[in-house]
Amino acid sequence: MPRFSYTATKDGKTIQGSAEAINREAVIALLAKENARALVIKQEAGKKDLAILNRLLGTNKVKLKDMVIFSRQLSTMISAGVPLPRCLATLEAQTTNKYFKTVIQSISKDVEGGISMADAFAKYPHVFSDIFVNMVRAGEEGGILDEILKRVAAQLEQDSSMRKKIKSASAYPTAIFVITVIAFFGIMLFAMPKIGKILLDLGGEDAKLPPLTLAMLAISNAMKSQAVLIIGGSIGTVVGIKWYISTPKGKYNFHRFLLRVPVLKDLIRKIAVARFARTFASLMSSGVTVLDALESTGGAIGNKVIEAELRAAAIEVKNGKQLSEPLSRSKNFPAIVSQMLAIGEETGQIDTILVKVADFYDEEVTTVIDSLSSLIEPIMIVILGGVVGLIAASVMGPIASLSKNIGT
């Protein structure tokens, strides 16, 4: 666990010290228990490098499967009347994820110290999302924490199922694409130079090679002579694009670009609608206010453009309008969503109606993913065959021509 050095004030005096904690927020909480207020908190250098390495290696991540198990088991134990500290101690002992174990341990200490579970969860935003925290807070306030945790687990399972479908559909096309790229670079860097030398040896210095063959040889020579520059440039480009996408402006522009790509834009919108409907319904049924539900739901959709639309809708709702009204003017939410939402607002059954909308769009997403998978696979095979065929044509053409010359 990282160690932090701190400077704080207590009873009008300045104190200094160090403490081991999962993050800076945990140090602040520890100091607050001692009636001290943090002024400066710094992570000690020796531990900082390890923390950075852990982030790069992904060791400070909690899998969705672990979160589902955690939510369901915690719900079951709370429903059975087991005290919270004992619930958390049991879950801490059962989990195999070392990072998650330390998180649960810290949460357990906070709960024993009188902090609400929602506030304890909120200290770890990379583990517990805003939606998770808000639903738990609503469950604590309403005395239905066990039921809320069941809903959270169901929501996480839906997200996990969606991700598995997308990964499954993209696995084969991705493999074909990687094979195509490796095969192209391998042939152009190692095979084409030797083939070109053989063709020139057979035809002599005055041999006239077809334009396609000359073009392929020129590309091969350029790739071989500028290999370091090409590889460095490619890596730099990928790193630069990733960095840009990680910035708020870059992520927004990237998400806006995705919403303009044919076929892909429909899939993204349907996934966003399904997530919005199910998440918003869960929050509303848990007693979360519309504005808080909109704020939390926007961050869970996964697209900054659509999230911005929901924020704009929240402003109109704050000014007294029904949510269905701004959504009816949305470019990304289908008309059926605003119409169904309007019916829910009139009947007071928003959560029930939105769950049905979410189920409908989950099926739509499955259908689109299946159709995309069946469409992309033959396209990738044709591309792979086209690359191999192009290289073969550039080689076999001059060989056939030279064999005729030799025959005559």
Tab-separated table of N, CA, C and O in Angstrom, residues 128-212:
chain	number	residue	atom	x	y	z
A	128	PHE	N	-15.912	2.041	-7.736
A	128	PHE	CA	-17.353	2.193	-7.605
A	128	PHE	C	-17.785	3.446	-8.364
A	128	PHE	O	-17.380	4.557	-8.010
A	129	SER	N	-18.582	3.274	-9.400
A	129	SER	CA	-19.019	4.392	-10.233
A	129	SER	C	-19.985	5.290	-9.469
A	129	SER	O	-20.502	4.931	-8.399
A	130	ASP	N	-20.256	6.455	-10.045
A	130	ASP	CA	-21.221	7.378	-9.439
A	130	ASP	C	-22.596	6.732	-9.314
A	130	ASP	O	-23.324	6.968	-8.339
A	131	ILE	N	-22.949	5.925	-10.298
A	131	ILE	CA	-24.245	5.240	-10.277
A	131	ILE	C	-24.308	4.283	-9.096
A	131	ILE	O	-25.297	4.239	-8.347
A	132	PHE	N	-23.243	3.510	-8.916
A	132	PHE	CA	-23.172	2.555	-7.806
A	132	PHE	C	-23.330	3.303	-6.477
A	132	PHE	O	-24.137	2.923	-5.617
A	133	VAL	N	-22.568	4.382	-6.323
A	133	VAL	CA	-22.591	5.140	-5.066
A	133	VAL	C	-23.963	5.750	-4.818
A	133	VAL	O	-24.506	5.677	-3.699
A	134	ASN	N	-24.558	6.364	-5.854
A	134	ASN	CA	-25.861	7.022	-5.674
A	134	ASN	C	-26.959	6.024	-5.335
A	134	ASN	O	-27.849	6.313	-4.517
A	135	MET	N	-26.902	4.850	-5.959
A	135	MET	CA	-27.915	3.836	-5.673
A	135	MET	C	-27.753	3.299	-4.244
A	135	MET	O	-28.740	3.063	-3.535
A	136	VAL	N	-26.515	3.108	-3.812
A	136	VAL	CA	-26.273	2.642	-2.437
A	136	VAL	C	-26.735	3.698	-1.441
A	136	VAL	O	-27.352	3.375	-0.411
A	137	ARG	N	-26.466	4.972	-1.740
A	137	ARG	CA	-26.901	6.049	-0.848
A	137	ARG	C	-28.430	6.073	-0.730
A	137	ARG	O	-28.985	6.239	0.375
A	138	ALA	N	-29.093	5.896	-1.875
A	138	ALA	CA	-30.560	5.869	-1.855
A	138	ALA	C	-31.066	4.654	-1.071
A	138	ALA	O	-32.070	4.748	-0.352
A	139	GLY	N	-30.373	3.534	-1.191
A	139	GLY	CA	-30.768	2.337	-0.454
A	139	GLY	C	-30.597	2.501	1.043
A	139	GLY	O	-31.433	2.036	1.831
A	140	GLU	N	-29.510	3.175	1.438
A	140	GLU	CA	-29.280	3.421	2.866
A	140	GLU	C	-30.346	4.352	3.445
A	140	GLU	O	-30.862	4.126	4.547
A	141	GLU	N	-30.672	5.395	2.684
A	141	GLU	CA	-31.659	6.360	3.164
A	141	GLU	C	-33.059	5.754	3.224
A	141	GLU	O	-33.851	6.083	4.108
A	142	GLY	N	-33.368	4.843	2.281
A	142	GLY	CA	-34.697	4.240	2.228
A	142	GLY	C	-34.821	2.948	3.003
A	142	GLY	O	-35.915	2.363	3.068
A	143	GLY	N	-33.702	2.454	3.548
A	143	GLY	CA	-33.758	1.211	4.310
A	143	GLY	C	-33.942	-0.015	3.443
A	143	GLY	O	-34.421	-1.056	3.914
A	144	ILE	N	-33.570	0.063	2.170
A	144	ILE	CA	-33.723	-1.081	1.249
A	144	ILE	C	-32.381	-1.375	0.568
A	144	ILE	O	-32.320	-1.640	-0.635
A	145	LEU	N	-31.309	-1.345	1.329
A	145	LEU	CA	-29.978	-1.519	0.765
A	145	LEU	C	-29.822	-2.875	0.095
A	145	LEU	O	-29.185	-2.979	-0.959
A	146	ASP	N	-30.385	-3.940	0.696
A	146	ASP	CA	-30.265	-5.267	0.105
A	146	ASP	C	-30.915	-5.334	-1.272
A	146	ASP	O	-30.363	-5.903	-2.225
A	147	GLU	N	-32.095	-4.713	-1.412
A	147	GLU	CA	-32.796	-4.716	-2.691
A	147	GLU	C	-32.046	-3.879	-3.728
A	147	GLU	O	-31.940	-4.255	-4.905
A	148	ILE	N	-31.494	-2.761	-3.287
A	148	ILE	CA	-30.742	-1.890	-4.196
A	148	ILE	C	-29.503	-2.615	-4.730
A	148	ILE	O	-29.179	-2.531	-5.919
A	149	LEU	N	-28.808	-3.332	-3.856
A	149	LEU	CA	-27.607	-4.045	-4.277
A	149	LEU	C	-27.937	-5.142	-5.293
A	149	LEU	O	-27.138	-5.430	-6.181
A	150	LYS	N	-29.122	-5.743	-5.173
A	150	LYS	CA	-29.555	-6.723	-6.178
A	150	LYS	C	-29.729	-6.050	-7.529
A	150	LYS	O	-29.348	-6.596	-8.568
A	151	ARG	N	-30.315	-4.855	-7.519
A	151	ARG	CA	-30.493	-4.110	-8.769
A	151	ARG	C	-29.152	-3.700	-9.359
A	151	ARG	O	-28.962	-3.739	-10.576
A	152	VAL	N	-28.233	-3.302	-8.504
A	152	VAL	CA	-26.889	-2.931	-8.969
A	152	VAL	C	-26.223	-4.140	-9.640
A	152	VAL	O	-25.625	-4.014	-10.721
A	153	ALA	N	-26.330	-5.299	-9.001
A	153	ALA	CA	-25.725	-6.510	-9.565
A	153	ALA	C	-26.349	-6.849	-10.917
A	153	ALA	O	-25.644	-7.234	-11.867
A	154	ALA	N	-27.680	-6.710	-11.016
A	154	ALA	CA	-28.359	-6.985	-12.286
A	154	ALA	C	-27.892	-6.024	-13.368
A	154	ALA	O	-27.669	-6.421	-14.528
A	155	GLN	N	-27.713	-4.742	-12.999
A	155	GLN	CA	-27.223	-3.740	-13.946
A	155	GLN	C	-25.810	-4.070	-14.412
A	155	GLN	O	-25.485	-3.991	-15.606
A	156	LEU	N	-24.954	-4.456	-13.491
A	156	LEU	CA	-23.582	-4.821	-13.835
A	156	LEU	C	-23.546	-6.055	-14.735
A	156	LEU	O	-22.722	-6.144	-15.649
A	157	GLU	N	-24.433	-7.007	-14.481
A	157	GLU	CA	-24.498	-8.202	-15.319
A	157	GLU	C	-24.928	-7.862	-16.737
A	157	GLU	O	-24.435	-8.449	-17.706
A	158	GLN	N	-25.861	-6.920	-16.870
A	158	GLN	CA	-26.282	-6.471	-18.198
A	158	GLN	C	-25.110	-5.834	-18.944
A	158	GLN	O	-24.885	-6.112	-20.128
A	159	ASP	N	-24.360	-4.984	-18.241
A	159	ASP	CA	-23.186	-4.349	-18.864
A	159	ASP	C	-22.150	-5.394	-19.260
A	159	ASP	O	-21.546	-5.309	-20.336
A	160	SER	N	-21.933	-6.375	-18.377
A	160	SER	CA	-20.966	-7.427	-18.660
A	160	SER	C	-21.387	-8.241	-19.879
A	160	SER	O	-20.562	-8.569	-20.741
A	161	SER	N	-22.681	-8.557	-19.965
A	161	SER	CA	-23.197	-9.314	-21.104
A	161	SER	C	-23.019	-8.545	-22.408
A	161	SER	O	-22.621	-9.108	-23.439
A	162	MET	N	-23.274	-7.237	-22.347
A	162	MET	CA	-23.116	-6.394	-23.530
A	162	MET	C	-21.658	-6.363	-23.990
A	162	MET	O	-21.366	-6.500	-25.191
A	163	ARG	N	-20.742	-6.208	-23.054
A	163	ARG	CA	-19.322	-6.153	-23.403
A	163	ARG	C	-18.854	-7.477	-24.001
A	163	ARG	O	-18.054	-7.504	-24.940
A	164	LYS	N	-19.335	-8.589	-23.448
A	164	LYS	CA	-18.950	-9.904	-23.968
A	164	LYS	C	-19.415	-10.082	-25.406
A	164	LYS	O	-18.704	-10.643	-26.242
A	165	LYS	N	-20.625	-9.618	-25.695
A	165	LYS	CA	-21.143	-9.728	-27.058
A	165	LYS	C	-20.296	-8.925	-28.036
A	165	LYS	O	-19.973	-9.387	-29.131
A	166	ILE	N	-19.930	-7.706	-27.628
A	166	ILE	CA	-19.122	-6.847	-28.506
A	166	ILE	C	-17.732	-7.441	-28.714
A	166	ILE	O	-17.212	-7.482	-29.838
A	167	LYS	N	-17.117	-7.938	-27.626
A	167	LYS	CA	-15.793	-8.552	-27.736
A	167	LYS	C	-15.835	-9.801	-28.608
A	167	LYS	O	-14.934	-10.041	-29.421
A	168	SER	N	-16.874	-10.604	-28.433
A	168	SER	CA	-17.004	-11.832	-29.218
A	168	SER	C	-17.158	-11.525	-30.703
A	168	SER	O	-16.570	-12.190	-31.557
A	169	ALA	N	-17.951	-10.488	-31.007
A	169	ALA	CA	-18.176	-10.131	-32.407
A	169	ALA	C	-16.938	-9.539	-33.069
A	169	ALA	O	-16.739	-9.689	-34.283
A	170	SER	N	-16.099	-8.871	-32.270
A	170	SER	CA	-14.929	-8.193	-32.842
A	170	SER	C	-13.658	-9.046	-32.802
A	170	SER	O	-12.650	-8.671	-33.406
A	171	ALA	N	-13.699	-10.182	-32.131
A	171	ALA	CA	-12.485	-10.994	-31.956
A	171	ALA	C	-11.969	-11.521	-33.289
A	171	ALA	O	-10.787	-11.366	-33.616
A	172	TYR	N	-12.848	-12.145	-34.079
A	172	TYR	CA	-12.406	-12.748	-35.341
A	172	TYR	C	-11.947	-11.696	-36.352
A	172	TYR	O	-10.859	-11.828	-36.929
A	173	PRO	N	-12.727	-10.628	-36.590
A	173	PRO	CA	-12.243	-9.591	-37.513
A	173	PRO	C	-10.922	-8.972	-37.068
A	173	PRO	O	-10.061	-8.667	-37.901
A	174	THR	N	-10.743	-8.782	-35.768
A	174	THR	CA	-9.487	-8.223	-35.264
A	174	THR	C	-8.321	-9.147	-35.551
A	174	THR	O	-7.244	-8.709	-35.958
A	175	ALA	N	-8.536	-10.455	-35.347
A	175	ALA	CA	-7.482	-11.437	-35.616
A	175	ALA	C	-7.111	-11.432	-37.097
A	175	ALA	O	-5.918	-11.477	-37.454
A	176	ILE	N	-8.119	-11.370	-37.966
A	176	ILE	CA	-7.863	-11.340	-39.406
A	176	ILE	C	-7.085	-10.079	-39.790
A	176	ILE	O	-6.140	-10.117	-40.599
A	177	PHE	N	-7.453	-8.949	-39.207
A	177	PHE	CA	-6.772	-7.687	-39.502
A	177	PHE	C	-5.307	-7.746	-39.068
A	177	PHE	O	-4.413	-7.320	-39.819
A	178	VAL	N	-5.054	-8.261	-37.870
A	178	VAL	CA	-3.671	-8.371	-37.375
A	178	VAL	C	-2.852	-9.287	-38.274
A	178	VAL	O	-1.700	-8.975	-38.623
A	179	ILE	N	-3.446	-10.413	-38.676
A	179	ILE	CA	-2.742	-11.351	-39.564
A	179	ILE	C	-2.429	-10.680	-40.896
A	179	ILE	O	-1.333	-10.850	-41.453
A	180	THR	N	-3.388	-9.905	-41.414
A	180	THR	CA	-3.180	-9.212	-42.688
A	180	THR	C	-2.019	-8.223	-42.598
A	180	THR	O	-1.152	-8.180	-43.483
A	181	VAL	N	-1.984	-7.441	-41.533
A	181	VAL	CA	-0.916	-6.447	-41.355
A	181	VAL	C	0.436	-7.124	-41.210
A	181	VAL	O	1.431	-6.729	-41.848
A	182	ILE	N	0.518	-8.176	-40.393
A	182	ILE	CA	1.781	-8.898	-40.186
A	182	ILE	C	2.251	-9.534	-41.487
A	182	ILE	O	3.439	-9.470	-41.839
A	183	ALA	N	1.305	-10.149	-42.215
A	183	ALA	CA	1.664	-10.797	-43.478
A	183	ALA	C	2.178	-9.772	-44.492
A	183	ALA	O	3.190	-10.007	-45.183
A	184	PHE	N	1.521	-8.622	-44.560
A	184	PHE	CA	1.936	-7.589	-45.517
A	184	PHE	C	3.339	-7.083	-45.207
A	184	PHE	O	4.203	-7.018	-46.101
A	185	PHE	N	3.580	-6.735	-43.940
A	185	PHE	CA	4.904	-6.228	-43.571
A	185	PHE	C	5.970	-7.306	-43.736
A	185	PHE	O	7.096	-7.016	-44.175
A	186	GLY	N	5.633	-8.551	-43.394
A	186	GLY	CA	6.604	-9.643	-43.536
A	186	GLY	C	7.009	-9.859	-44.984
A	186	GLY	O	8.197	-9.988	-45.306
A	187	ILE	N	6.024	-9.872	-45.879
A	187	ILE	CA	6.313	-10.090	-47.300
A	187	ILE	C	7.085	-8.910	-47.892
A	187	ILE	O	8.056	-9.092	-48.637
A	188	MET	N	6.653	-7.676	-47.539
A	188	MET	CA	7.285	-6.498	-48.117
A	188	MET	C	8.708	-6.293	-47.603
A	188	MET	O	9.584	-5.808	-48.350
A	189	LEU	N	8.985	-6.659	-46.376
A	189	LEU	CA	10.311	-6.432	-45.800
A	189	LEU	C	11.299	-7.553	-46.109
A	189	LEU	O	12.499	-7.304	-46.252
A	190	PHE	N	10.817	-8.783	-46.220
A	190	PHE	CA	11.735	-9.917	-46.353
A	190	PHE	C	11.620	-10.655	-47.693
A	190	PHE	O	12.643	-11.038	-48.277
A	191	ALA	N	10.392	-10.843	-48.176
A	191	ALA	CA	10.226	-11.641	-49.394
A	191	ALA	C	10.418	-10.823	-50.666
A	191	ALA	O	11.117	-11.257	-51.590
A	192	MET	N	9.818	-9.618	-50.743
A	192	MET	CA	9.867	-8.835	-51.987
A	192	MET	C	11.280	-8.449	-52.418
A	192	MET	O	11.585	-8.499	-53.617
A	193	PRO	N	12.179	-8.041	-51.510
A	193	PRO	CA	13.548	-7.727	-51.964
A	193	PRO	C	14.237	-8.913	-52.638
A	193	PRO	O	14.912	-8.736	-53.667
A	194	LYS	N	14.057	-10.113	-52.091
A	194	LYS	CA	14.671	-11.311	-52.698
A	194	LYS	C	14.025	-11.643	-54.036
A	194	LYS	O	14.718	-12.004	-54.995
A	195	ILE	N	12.697	-11.508	-54.080
A	195	ILE	CA	12.001	-11.776	-55.343
A	195	ILE	C	12.414	-10.774	-56.409
A	195	ILE	O	12.628	-11.136	-57.578
A	196	GLY	N	12.551	-9.496	-56.033
A	196	GLY	CA	12.991	-8.480	-56.985
A	196	GLY	C	14.376	-8.775	-57.532
A	196	GLY	O	14.636	-8.590	-58.734
A	197	LYS	N	15.279	-9.242	-56.648
A	197	LYS	CA	16.638	-9.576	-57.091
A	197	LYS	C	16.622	-10.741	-58.084
A	197	LYS	O	17.338	-10.737	-59.097
A	198	ILE	N	15.779	-11.719	-57.789
A	198	ILE	CA	15.677	-12.883	-58.697
A	198	ILE	C	15.154	-12.447	-60.055
A	198	ILE	O	15.669	-12.880	-61.109
A	199	LEU	N	14.120	-11.590	-60.064
A	199	LEU	CA	13.553	-11.124	-61.333
A	199	LEU	C	14.574	-10.338	-62.142
A	199	LEU	O	14.669	-10.493	-63.377
A	200	LEU	N	15.361	-9.496	-61.495
A	200	LEU	CA	16.373	-8.722	-62.206
A	200	LEU	C	17.495	-9.620	-62.708
A	200	LEU	O	18.044	-9.392	-63.803
A	201	ASP	N	17.854	-10.646	-61.939
A	201	ASP	CA	18.880	-11.584	-62.382
A	201	ASP	C	18.425	-12.368	-63.606
A	201	ASP	O	19.209	-12.633	-64.540
A	202	LEU	N	17.131	-12.738	-63.635
A	202	LEU	CA	16.614	-13.506	-64.772
A	202	LEU	C	16.450	-12.647	-66.015
A	202	LEU	O	16.737	-13.077	-67.133
A	203	GLY	N	15.982	-11.417	-65.825
A	203	GLY	CA	15.688	-10.566	-66.973
A	203	GLY	C	16.839	-9.687	-67.400
A	203	GLY	O	16.801	-9.112	-68.492
A	204	GLY	N	17.847	-9.545	-66.541
A	204	GLY	CA	18.963	-8.684	-66.877
A	204	GLY	C	18.694	-7.240	-66.517
A	204	GLY	O	17.609	-6.876	-66.053
A	205	GLU	N	19.686	-6.400	-66.731
A	205	GLU	CA	19.558	-4.989	-66.359
A	205	GLU	C	18.515	-4.249	-67.195
A	205	GLU	O	17.933	-3.270	-66.756
A	206	ASP	N	18.294	-4.735	-68.441
A	206	ASP	CA	17.340	-4.064	-69.330
A	206	ASP	C	15.929	-4.636	-69.208
A	206	ASP	O	15.053	-4.310	-70.015
A	207	ALA	N	15.719	-5.510	-68.241
A	207	ALA	CA	14.401	-6.139	-68.090
A	207	ALA	C	13.353	-5.088	-67.748
A	207	ALA	O	13.585	-4.223	-66.902
A	208	LYS	N	12.225	-5.164	-68.424
A	208	LYS	CA	11.118	-4.246	-68.172
A	208	LYS	C	10.066	-4.969	-67.331
A	208	LYS	O	9.423	-5.898	-67.794
A	209	LEU	N	9.959	-4.526	-66.117
A	209	LEU	CA	8.999	-5.136	-65.204
A	209	LEU	C	7.672	-4.391	-65.285
A	209	LEU	O	7.635	-3.192	-65.561
A	210	PRO	N	6.557	-5.097	-65.020
A	210	PRO	CA	5.239	-4.454	-65.048
A	210	PRO	C	5.152	-3.334	-64.014
A	210	PRO	O	5.835	-3.375	-62.986
A	211	PRO	N	4.303	-2.326	-64.274
A	211	PRO	CA	4.155	-1.204	-63.319
A	211	PRO	C	3.787	-1.674	-61.906
A	211	PRO	O	4.261	-1.105	-60.924
A	212	LEU	N	2.928	-2.690	-61.797
A	212	LEU	CA	2.527	-3.184	-60.470
A	212	LEU	C	3.730	-3.722	-59.706
A	212	LEU	O	3.900	-3.444	-58.513
